[in-house]
Coordinates of C-alpha atoms in Angstrom, one line a residue:
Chain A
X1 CA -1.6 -10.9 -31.8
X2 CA 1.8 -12.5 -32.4
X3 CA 4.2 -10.9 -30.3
X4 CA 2.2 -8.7 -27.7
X5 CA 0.0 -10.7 -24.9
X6 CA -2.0 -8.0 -23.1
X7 CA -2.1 -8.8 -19.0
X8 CA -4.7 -6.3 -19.1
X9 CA -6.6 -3.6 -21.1
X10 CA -8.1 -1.8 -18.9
X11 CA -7.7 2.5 -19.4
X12 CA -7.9 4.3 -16.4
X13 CA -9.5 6.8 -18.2
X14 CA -13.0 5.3 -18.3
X15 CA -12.6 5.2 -14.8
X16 CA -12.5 8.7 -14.9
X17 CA -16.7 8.7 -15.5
X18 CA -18.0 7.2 -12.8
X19 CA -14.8 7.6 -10.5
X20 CA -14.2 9.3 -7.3
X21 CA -16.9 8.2 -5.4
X22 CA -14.5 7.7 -2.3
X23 CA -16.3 4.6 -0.8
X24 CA -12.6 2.1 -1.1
X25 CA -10.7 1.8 2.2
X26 CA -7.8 4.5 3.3
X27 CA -4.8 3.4 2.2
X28 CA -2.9 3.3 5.6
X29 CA -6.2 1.1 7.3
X30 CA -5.1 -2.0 6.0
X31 CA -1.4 -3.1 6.8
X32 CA 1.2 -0.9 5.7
X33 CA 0.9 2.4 8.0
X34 CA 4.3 3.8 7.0
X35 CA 3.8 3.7 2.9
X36 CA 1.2 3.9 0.7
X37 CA 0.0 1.8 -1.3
X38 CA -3.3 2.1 -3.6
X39 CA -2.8 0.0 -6.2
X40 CA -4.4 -3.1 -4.5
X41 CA -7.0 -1.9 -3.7
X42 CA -10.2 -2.8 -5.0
X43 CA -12.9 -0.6 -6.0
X44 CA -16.4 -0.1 -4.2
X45 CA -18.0 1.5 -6.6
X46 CA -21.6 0.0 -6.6
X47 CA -22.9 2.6 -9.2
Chain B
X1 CA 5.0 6.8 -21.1
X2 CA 6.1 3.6 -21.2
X3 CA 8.0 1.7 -18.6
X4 CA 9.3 -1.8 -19.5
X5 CA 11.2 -4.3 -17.3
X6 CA 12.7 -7.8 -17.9
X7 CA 12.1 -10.0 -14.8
X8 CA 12.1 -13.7 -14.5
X9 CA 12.6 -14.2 -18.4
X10 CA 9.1 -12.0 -18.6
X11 CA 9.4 -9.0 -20.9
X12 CA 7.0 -6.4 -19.4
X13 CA 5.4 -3.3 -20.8
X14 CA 3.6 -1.3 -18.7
X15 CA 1.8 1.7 -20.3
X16 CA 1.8 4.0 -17.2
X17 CA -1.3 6.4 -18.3
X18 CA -3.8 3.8 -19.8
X19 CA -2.7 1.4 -17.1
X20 CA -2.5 -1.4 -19.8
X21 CA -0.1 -4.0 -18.9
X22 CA 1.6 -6.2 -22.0
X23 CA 3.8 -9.2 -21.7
X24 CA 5.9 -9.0 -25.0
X25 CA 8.6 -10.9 -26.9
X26 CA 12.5 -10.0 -27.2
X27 CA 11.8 -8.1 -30.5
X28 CA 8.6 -5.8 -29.9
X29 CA 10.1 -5.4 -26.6
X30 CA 13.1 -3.4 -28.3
X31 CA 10.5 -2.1 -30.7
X32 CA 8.1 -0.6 -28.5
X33 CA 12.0 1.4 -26.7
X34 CA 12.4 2.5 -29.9
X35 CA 9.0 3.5 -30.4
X36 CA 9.2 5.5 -27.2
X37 CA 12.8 7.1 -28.0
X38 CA 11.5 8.3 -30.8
X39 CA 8.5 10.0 -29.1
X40 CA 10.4 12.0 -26.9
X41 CA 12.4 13.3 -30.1
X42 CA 9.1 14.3 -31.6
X43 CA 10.0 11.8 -34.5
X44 CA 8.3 9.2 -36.4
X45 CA 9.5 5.4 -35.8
X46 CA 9.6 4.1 -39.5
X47 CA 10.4 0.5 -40.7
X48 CA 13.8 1.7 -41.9
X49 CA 14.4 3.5 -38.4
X50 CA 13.7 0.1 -37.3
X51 CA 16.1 -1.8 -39.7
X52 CA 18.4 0.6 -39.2
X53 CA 18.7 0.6 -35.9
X54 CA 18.3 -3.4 -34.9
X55 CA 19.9 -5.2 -38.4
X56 CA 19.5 -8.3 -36.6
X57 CA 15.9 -9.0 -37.1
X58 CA 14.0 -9.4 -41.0
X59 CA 12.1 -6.8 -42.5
X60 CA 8.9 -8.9 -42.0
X61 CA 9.8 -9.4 -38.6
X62 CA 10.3 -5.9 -37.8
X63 CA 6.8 -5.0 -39.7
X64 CA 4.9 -7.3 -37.9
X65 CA 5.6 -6.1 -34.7
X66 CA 5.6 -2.6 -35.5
X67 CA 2.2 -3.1 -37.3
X68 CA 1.0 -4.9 -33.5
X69 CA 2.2 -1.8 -31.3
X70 CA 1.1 0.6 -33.9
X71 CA -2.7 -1.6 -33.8
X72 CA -2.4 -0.9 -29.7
X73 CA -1.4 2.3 -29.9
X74 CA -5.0 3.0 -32.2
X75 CA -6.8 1.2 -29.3
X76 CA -5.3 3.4 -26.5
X77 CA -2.8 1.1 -24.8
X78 CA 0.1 2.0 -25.7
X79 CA 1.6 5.5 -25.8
X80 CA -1.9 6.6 -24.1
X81 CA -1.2 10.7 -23.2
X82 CA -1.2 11.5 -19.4
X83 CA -4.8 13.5 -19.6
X84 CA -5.3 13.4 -16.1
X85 CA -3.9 16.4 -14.5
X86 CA -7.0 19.5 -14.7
X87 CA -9.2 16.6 -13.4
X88 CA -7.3 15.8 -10.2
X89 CA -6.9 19.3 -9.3
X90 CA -10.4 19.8 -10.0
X91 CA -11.3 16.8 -7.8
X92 CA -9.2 17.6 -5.2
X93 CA -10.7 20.6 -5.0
X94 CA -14.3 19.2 -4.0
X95 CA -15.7 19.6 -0.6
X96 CA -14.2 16.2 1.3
X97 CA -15.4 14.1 4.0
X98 CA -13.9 12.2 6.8
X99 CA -14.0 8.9 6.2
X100 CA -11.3 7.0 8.2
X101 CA -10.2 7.6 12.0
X102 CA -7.5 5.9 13.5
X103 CA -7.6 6.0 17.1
X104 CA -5.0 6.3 19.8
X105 CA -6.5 4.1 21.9
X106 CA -3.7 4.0 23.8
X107 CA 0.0 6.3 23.9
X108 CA 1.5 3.3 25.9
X109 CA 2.7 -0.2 25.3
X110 CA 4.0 -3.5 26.7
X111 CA 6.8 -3.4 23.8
X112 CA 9.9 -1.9 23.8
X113 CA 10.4 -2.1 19.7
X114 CA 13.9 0.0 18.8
X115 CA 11.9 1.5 15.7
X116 CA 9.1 2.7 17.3
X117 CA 7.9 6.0 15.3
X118 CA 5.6 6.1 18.3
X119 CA 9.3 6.3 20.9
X120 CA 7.9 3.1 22.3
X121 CA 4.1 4.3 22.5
X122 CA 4.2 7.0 24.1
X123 CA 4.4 9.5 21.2
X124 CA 6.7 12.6 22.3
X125 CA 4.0 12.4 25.3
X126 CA 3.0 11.3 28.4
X127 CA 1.6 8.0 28.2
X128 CA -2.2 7.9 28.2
X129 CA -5.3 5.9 27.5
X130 CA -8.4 7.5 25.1
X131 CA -11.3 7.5 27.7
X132 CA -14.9 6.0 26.1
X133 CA -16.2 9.5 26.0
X134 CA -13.5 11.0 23.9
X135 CA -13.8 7.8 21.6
X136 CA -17.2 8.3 21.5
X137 CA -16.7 12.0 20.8
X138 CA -14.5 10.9 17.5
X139 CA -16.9 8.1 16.5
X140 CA -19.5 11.1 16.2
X141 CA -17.4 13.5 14.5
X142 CA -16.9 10.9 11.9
X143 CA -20.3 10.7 11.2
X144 CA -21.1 14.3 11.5
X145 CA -18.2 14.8 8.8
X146 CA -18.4 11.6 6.8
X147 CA -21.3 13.2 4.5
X148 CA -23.1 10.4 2.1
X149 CA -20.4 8.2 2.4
X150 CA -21.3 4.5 3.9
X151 CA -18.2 2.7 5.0
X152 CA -16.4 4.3 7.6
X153 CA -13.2 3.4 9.1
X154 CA -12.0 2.9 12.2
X155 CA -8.5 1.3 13.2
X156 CA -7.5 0.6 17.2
X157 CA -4.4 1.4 17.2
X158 CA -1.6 2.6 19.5
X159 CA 0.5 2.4 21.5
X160 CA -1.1 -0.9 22.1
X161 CA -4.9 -0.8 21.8
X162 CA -5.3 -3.8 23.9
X163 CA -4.1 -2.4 27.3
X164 CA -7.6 -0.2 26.9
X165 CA -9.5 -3.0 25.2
X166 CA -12.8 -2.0 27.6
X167 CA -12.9 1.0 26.3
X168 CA -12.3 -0.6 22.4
X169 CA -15.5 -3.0 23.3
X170 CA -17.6 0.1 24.2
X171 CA -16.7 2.2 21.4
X172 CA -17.5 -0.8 19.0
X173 CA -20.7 -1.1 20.6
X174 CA -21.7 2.8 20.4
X175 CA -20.7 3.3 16.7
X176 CA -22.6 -0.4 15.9
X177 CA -25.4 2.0 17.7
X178 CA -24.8 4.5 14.9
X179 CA -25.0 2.4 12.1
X180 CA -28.9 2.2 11.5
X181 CA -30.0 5.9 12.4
X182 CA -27.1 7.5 10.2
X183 CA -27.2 4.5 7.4
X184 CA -23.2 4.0 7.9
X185 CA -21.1 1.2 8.1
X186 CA -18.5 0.9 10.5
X187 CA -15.3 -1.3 9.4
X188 CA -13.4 -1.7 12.7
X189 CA -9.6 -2.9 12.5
X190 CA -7.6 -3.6 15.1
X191 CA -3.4 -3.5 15.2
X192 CA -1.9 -5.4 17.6
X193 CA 1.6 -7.1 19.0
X194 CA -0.1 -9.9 20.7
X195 CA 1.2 -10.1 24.2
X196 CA -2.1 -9.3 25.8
X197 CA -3.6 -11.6 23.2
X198 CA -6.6 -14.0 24.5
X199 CA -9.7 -16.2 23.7
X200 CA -11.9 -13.5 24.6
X201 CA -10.1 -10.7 22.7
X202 CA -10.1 -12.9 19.5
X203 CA -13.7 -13.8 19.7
X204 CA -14.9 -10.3 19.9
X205 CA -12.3 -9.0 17.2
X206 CA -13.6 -11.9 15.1
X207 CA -17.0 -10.9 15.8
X208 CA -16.6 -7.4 14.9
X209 CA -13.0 -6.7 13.3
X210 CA -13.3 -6.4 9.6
X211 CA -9.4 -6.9 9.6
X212 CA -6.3 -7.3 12.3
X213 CA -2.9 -6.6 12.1
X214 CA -1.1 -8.9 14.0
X215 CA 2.3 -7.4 14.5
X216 CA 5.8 -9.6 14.1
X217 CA 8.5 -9.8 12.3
X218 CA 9.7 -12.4 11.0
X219 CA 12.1 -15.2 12.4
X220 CA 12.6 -15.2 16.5
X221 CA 16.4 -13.3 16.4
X222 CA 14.8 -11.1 14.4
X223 CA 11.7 -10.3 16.0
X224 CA 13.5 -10.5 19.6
X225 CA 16.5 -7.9 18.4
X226 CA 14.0 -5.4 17.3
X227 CA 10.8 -6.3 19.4
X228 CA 11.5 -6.5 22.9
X229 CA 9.5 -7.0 25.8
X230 CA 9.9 -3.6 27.8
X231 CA 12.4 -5.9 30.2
X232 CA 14.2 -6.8 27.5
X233 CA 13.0 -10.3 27.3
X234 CA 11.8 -12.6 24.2
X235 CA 8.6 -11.7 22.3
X236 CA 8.3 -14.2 19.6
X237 CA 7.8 -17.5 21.8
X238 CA 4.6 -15.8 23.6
X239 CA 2.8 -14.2 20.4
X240 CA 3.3 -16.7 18.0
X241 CA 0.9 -19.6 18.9
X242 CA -1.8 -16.4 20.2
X243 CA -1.4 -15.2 16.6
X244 CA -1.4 -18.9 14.5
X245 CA -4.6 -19.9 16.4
X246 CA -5.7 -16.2 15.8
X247 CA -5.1 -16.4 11.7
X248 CA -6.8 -20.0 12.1
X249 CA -10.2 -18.8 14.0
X250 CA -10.3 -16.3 11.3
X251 CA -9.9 -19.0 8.5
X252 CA -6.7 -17.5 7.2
X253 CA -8.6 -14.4 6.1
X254 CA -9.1 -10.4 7.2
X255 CA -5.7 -10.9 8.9
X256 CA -2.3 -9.5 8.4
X257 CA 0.8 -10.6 10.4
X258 CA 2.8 -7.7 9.5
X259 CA 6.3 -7.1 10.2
X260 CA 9.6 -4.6 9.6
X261 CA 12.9 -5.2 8.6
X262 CA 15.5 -3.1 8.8
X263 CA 19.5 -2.6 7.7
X264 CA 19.6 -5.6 10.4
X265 CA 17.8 -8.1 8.4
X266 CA 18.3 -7.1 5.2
X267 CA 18.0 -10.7 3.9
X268 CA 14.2 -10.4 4.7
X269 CA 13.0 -12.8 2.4
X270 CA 13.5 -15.2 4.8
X271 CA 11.4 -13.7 7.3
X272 CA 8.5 -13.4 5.1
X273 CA 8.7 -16.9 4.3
X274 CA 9.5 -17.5 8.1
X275 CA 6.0 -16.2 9.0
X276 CA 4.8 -18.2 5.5
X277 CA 6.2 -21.6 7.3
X278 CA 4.3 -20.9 10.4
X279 CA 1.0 -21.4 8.6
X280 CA 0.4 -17.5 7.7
X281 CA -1.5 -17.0 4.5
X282 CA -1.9 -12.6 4.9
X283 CA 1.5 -11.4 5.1
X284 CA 3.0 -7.6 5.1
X285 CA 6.4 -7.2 6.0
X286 CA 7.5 -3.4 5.2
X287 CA 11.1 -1.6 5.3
X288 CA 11.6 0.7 8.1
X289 CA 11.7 4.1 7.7
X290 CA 14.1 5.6 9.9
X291 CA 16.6 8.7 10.0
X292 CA 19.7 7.9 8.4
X293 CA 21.6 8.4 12.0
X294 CA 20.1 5.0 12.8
X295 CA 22.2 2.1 13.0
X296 CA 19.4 0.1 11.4
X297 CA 18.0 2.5 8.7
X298 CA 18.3 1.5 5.5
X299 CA 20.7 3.0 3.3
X300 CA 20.7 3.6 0.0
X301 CA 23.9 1.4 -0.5
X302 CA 21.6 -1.5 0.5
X303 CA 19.5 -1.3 -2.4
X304 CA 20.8 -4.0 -4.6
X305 CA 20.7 -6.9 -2.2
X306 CA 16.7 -5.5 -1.4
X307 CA 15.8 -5.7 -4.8
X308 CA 17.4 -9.3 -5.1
X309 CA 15.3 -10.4 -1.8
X310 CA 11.9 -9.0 -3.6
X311 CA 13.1 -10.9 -6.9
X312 CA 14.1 -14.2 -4.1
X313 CA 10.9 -14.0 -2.7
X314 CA 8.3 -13.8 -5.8
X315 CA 10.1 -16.3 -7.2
X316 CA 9.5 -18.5 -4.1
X317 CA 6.2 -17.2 -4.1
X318 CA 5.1 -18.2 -7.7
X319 CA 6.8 -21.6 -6.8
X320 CA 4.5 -22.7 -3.4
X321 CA 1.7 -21.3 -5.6
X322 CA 2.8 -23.9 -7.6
X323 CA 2.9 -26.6 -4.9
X324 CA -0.5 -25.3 -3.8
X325 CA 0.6 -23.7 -0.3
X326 CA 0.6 -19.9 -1.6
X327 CA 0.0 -16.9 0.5
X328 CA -0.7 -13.8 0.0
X329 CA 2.1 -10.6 0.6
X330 CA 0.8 -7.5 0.9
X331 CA 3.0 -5.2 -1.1
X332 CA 2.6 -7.8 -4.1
X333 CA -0.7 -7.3 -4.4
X334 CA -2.2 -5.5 -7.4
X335 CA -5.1 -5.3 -8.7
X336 CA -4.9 -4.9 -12.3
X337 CA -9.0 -5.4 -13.2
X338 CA -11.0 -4.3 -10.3
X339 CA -8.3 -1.9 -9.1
X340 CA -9.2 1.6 -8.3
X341 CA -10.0 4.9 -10.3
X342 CA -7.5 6.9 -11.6
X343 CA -8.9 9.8 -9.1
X344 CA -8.1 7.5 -6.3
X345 CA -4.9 6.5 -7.8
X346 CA -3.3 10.1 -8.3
X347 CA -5.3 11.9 -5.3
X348 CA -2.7 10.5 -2.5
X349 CA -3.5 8.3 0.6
X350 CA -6.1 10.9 2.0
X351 CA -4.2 11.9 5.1
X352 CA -5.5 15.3 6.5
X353 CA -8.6 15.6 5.1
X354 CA -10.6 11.9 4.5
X355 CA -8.1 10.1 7.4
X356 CA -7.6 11.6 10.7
X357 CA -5.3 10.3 13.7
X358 CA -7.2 10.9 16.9
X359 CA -5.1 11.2 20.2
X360 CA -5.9 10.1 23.6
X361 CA -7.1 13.5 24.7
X362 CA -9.0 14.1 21.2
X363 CA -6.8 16.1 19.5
X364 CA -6.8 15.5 15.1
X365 CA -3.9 15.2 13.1
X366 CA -3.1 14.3 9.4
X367 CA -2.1 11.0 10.2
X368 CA -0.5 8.6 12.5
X369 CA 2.6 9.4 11.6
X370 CA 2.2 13.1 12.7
X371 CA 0.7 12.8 16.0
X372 CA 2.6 14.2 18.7
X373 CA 3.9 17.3 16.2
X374 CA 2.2 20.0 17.5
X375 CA 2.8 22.2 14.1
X376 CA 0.4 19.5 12.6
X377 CA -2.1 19.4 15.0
X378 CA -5.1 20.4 12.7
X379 CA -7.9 20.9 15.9
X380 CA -10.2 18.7 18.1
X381 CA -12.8 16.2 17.8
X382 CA -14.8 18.5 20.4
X383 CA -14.3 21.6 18.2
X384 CA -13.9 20.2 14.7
X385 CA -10.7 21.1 12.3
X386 CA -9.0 24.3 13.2
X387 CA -6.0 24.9 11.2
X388 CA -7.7 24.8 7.9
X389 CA -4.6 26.3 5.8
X390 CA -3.0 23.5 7.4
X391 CA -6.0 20.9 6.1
X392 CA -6.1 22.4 2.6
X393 CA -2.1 22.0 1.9
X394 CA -3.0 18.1 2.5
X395 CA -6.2 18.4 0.3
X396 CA -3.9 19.6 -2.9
X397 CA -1.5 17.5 -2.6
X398 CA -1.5 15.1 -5.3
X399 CA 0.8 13.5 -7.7
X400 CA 0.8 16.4 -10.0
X401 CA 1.7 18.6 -7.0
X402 CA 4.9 16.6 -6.3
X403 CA 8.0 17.2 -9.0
X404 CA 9.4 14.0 -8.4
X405 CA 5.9 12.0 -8.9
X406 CA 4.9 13.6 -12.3
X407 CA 7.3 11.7 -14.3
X408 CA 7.2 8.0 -12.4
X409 CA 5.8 5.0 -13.6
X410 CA 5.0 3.9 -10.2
X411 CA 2.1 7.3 -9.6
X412 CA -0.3 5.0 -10.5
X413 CA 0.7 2.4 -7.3
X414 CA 1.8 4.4 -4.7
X415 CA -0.5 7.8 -5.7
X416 CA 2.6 9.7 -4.4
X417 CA 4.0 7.9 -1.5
X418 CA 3.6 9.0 2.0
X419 CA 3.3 12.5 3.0
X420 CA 5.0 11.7 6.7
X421 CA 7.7 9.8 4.8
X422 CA 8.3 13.0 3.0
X423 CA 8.1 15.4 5.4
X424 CA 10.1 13.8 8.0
X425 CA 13.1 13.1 4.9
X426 CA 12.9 16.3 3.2
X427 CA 10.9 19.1 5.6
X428 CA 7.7 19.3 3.0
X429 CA 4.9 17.1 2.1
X430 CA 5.4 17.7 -1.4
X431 CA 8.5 15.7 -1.9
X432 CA 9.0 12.2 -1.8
X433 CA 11.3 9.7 0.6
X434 CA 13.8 8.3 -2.2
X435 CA 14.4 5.2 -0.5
X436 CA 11.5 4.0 -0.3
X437 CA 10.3 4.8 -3.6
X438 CA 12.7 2.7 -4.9
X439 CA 12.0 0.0 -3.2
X440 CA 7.9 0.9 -4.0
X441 CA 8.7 0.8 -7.9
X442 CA 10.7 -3.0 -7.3
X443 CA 7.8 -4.2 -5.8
X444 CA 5.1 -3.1 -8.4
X445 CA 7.4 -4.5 -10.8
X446 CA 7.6 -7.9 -9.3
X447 CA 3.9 -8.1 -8.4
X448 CA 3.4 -7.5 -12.2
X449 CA 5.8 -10.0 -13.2
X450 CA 3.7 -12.9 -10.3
X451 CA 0.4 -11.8 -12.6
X452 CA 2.2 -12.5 -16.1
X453 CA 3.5 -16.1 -14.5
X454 CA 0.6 -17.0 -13.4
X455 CA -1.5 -16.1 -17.1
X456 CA 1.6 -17.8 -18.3
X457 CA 0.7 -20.7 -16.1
X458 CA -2.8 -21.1 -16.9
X459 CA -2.3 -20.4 -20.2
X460 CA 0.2 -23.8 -20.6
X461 CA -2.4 -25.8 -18.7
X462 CA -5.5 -24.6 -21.0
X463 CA -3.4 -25.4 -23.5
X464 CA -2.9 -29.7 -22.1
X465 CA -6.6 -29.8 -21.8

């Protein structure tokens, strides 16, 4: 690829599978308490 | 949808629904706008659309990019359709646990801080201390309710947890009790502002504190100004070297020093690397959130000079990463391999239904934010959650419930913003606080641009070797 450098690939939607197990931390329990922010979070999922 | 950005001579695509995330050149970059134009109109994008519409590049030019976004567009990451919707309603539908308390260990505090949502501890209440037996009362009611889930949460917080820190040691010590019978986990955080900060406080948070948020904000005027003690005097002098040797015992990890800034410090770059220079490595440093009657809210007329100080500081940042003395700010952070599902991303922060605020006395609400609001008091850790229509209007909400949410880039990030933000702004849940997603959308953008500098980066050395 010539003109497009991909910082990453990765579709949500396969996430969608195996998703939703609910085992990341809350949001608002690590330091922002008056936003919310989920993007940096990283996923638990063991499965 | 596509949302692109030029930042720091990077040219970004972002593909919002497949989360893929492109660094591009100046021509596929105009391409791929075009490309996306023409989507909305329902039309094709043809090479003599193309020509047409940018004569300044060659035909072969033109094909060759086209060909490349057409190529990601086969392979799902680029154009990808929003298919998410039925399945986060469906999901938000299922039967939810509690997983995530955060305790009022204490409605009182040794701060006077101007922006206290809190009104200097005490909440809209008297002051008061959570006794061990409603403590221990909550930690139960999180298991009870947590179902098969492992990790549970539990954040000390206040007021200022540390003017009951007995009864933090004995609630540690019950739900540690917990852990084996009822195969749970407990992650314990505490949030602090330091001034009753000592050896034996840090050693047994370092023993059992998965994370602490040690609360300043930035350079001494600042901090003073807007951190007080309650007589008025300097705060800075007395919490700094507590919370240096603090971030040091805990080798600069599973620490925050968080901090605010406001319409007072608007250049706030300069606390962040403030706290950076004072040997910090974990740092979160948040705009306030205040009515608009304040004199230090922030205004929407300050927007341009905050977006410059986000642009000031991951510049900076990217350079001492450079020099080898980086650190970490929280609201740069993104995770774009391991980062979470799309359920978690478009289900919302969880407040109300997985995350409960716990008062002194034991009464639940939806979050920190809410406590002392009697219309959101949702029921009791002694009799469970009462106001269930109240419970279920948290459940729903989600991106998809929330008109201005559907349509942003950034519902992948933020997973809708915070429901107190937009309550207290707008009178419903369902909305969103405008200011602050403004300034949410500059800094996904720049903590996108850090991860394309530093593939840049590494890219150039592989390239020496």
């Amino acid at each position: 690829m010539k003109h497009i450098k991909t910082l990453t690939n990765k579709t949500l939607k396969s996430t969608m599978e195996k998703g939703g197990c609910g085992e990341c931390q809350t949001s608002c329990q690590s330091a922002c308490k008056t936003s919310c922010t989920v993007g940096n979070q990283t996923c638990e999922n063991k499965r | 949808m596509i949302h692109q950005f030029k930042n720091n001579g990077y040219n970004i695509v972002m593909d919002v629904c497949s989360g893929a995330v492109h660094v591009v050149d100046d021509l596929t970059y105009d391409v791929i706008a075009f490309y996306e134009e023409n989507n909305q109109k329902k039309s094709e994008t043809t090479i003599e659309a193309l020509l047409d519409r940018f004569p300044a590049y060659s035909r072969r030019e033109l094909e060759e990019a086209l060909a490349e976004v057409e190529e990601r567009k086969a392979q799902g990451e680029l154009f990808a359709p929003d298919e998410y919707e039925d399945v986060v309603w469906e999901f938000k539908k299922r039967k939810t646990v509690v997983k995530a308390l955060c305790l009022h260990i204490a409605h009182d505090c040794n701060l006077g801080c101007r922006y206290c949502f809190a009104g200097e501890g005490e909440y809209h209440g008297d002051r008061s201390m959570m006794s061990y037996e409603v403590g221990k009362q909550a930690l139960d009611f999180l298991v009870e309710h947590s179902g098969n889930r492992r990790n549970l949460e539990v954040d000390f917080f206040g007021g200022e947890p540390t003017m009951n820190f007995d009864v933090v040691k004995k609630l540690v010590e019950y739900g540690r009790s917990l852990e084996e019978p009822h195969q749970k986990k407990f992650r314990f955080t505490l949030t602090t502002n330091g001034l009753l900060l000592d050896d034996a406080i840090m050693e047994f948070a370092n023993r059992e504190m998965a994370n602490v948020v040690l609360s300043i904000d930035g350079r001494k005027e600042v901090n003073d100004y807007m951190r007080p003690a309650k007589n008025g005097k300097s705060t800075y002098d007395l919490i700094v070297p507590k919370f240096q040797k603090f971030a040091r015992l805990r080798n600069q990890t599973n620490y925050y020093v968080r901090g605010t800034f406001t319409r007072h410090n608007l250049d706030f770059s300069k606390d962040v690397l403030h706290l950076a220079d004072l040997g910090f490595r974990q740092i979160s440093v948040e705009p306030v959130v205040a009515q608009p009657d304040e004199p230090y809210a922030i205004r929407e007329e300050d927007l341009p000079q905050l977006m410059e100080e986000y642009d000031k500081l991951a510049k900076e940042m990217l350079k001492r990463e450079q020099e080898g003395r980086g650190f970490q700010f929280f609201h740069f952070m993104i995770d774009l391999t391991q980062g979470p599902c799309v359920m978690k991303r478009l289900s919302g922060c969880g407040s109300g239904t997985e995350y409960l605020a716990v008062t002194p006395w034991g009464d639940l609400y939806p979050c920190h934010q809410f406590v002392g609001q009697e219309e959101f008091r949702l029921g009791s850790v002694f009799d469970g959650i009462q106001a269930e229509e109240l419970r279920d209007e948290f459940k729903l909400c989600n991106v998809y419930a929330k008109e201005k949410c559907r349509s942003c880039f950034a519902r992948f990030y933020c997973s809708g913003g915070c429901a107190a933000n937009s309550y207290h702004f707008h009178g419903s849940i369902l909305d969103a606080y405008d200011i602050g997603c403004e300034l949410q959308k500059k800094r996904i953008e720049c903590a996108i641009m850090i991860k394309a500098a530093l593939a840049d980066q590494e890219e150039k050395e592989n390239e020496r070797a």
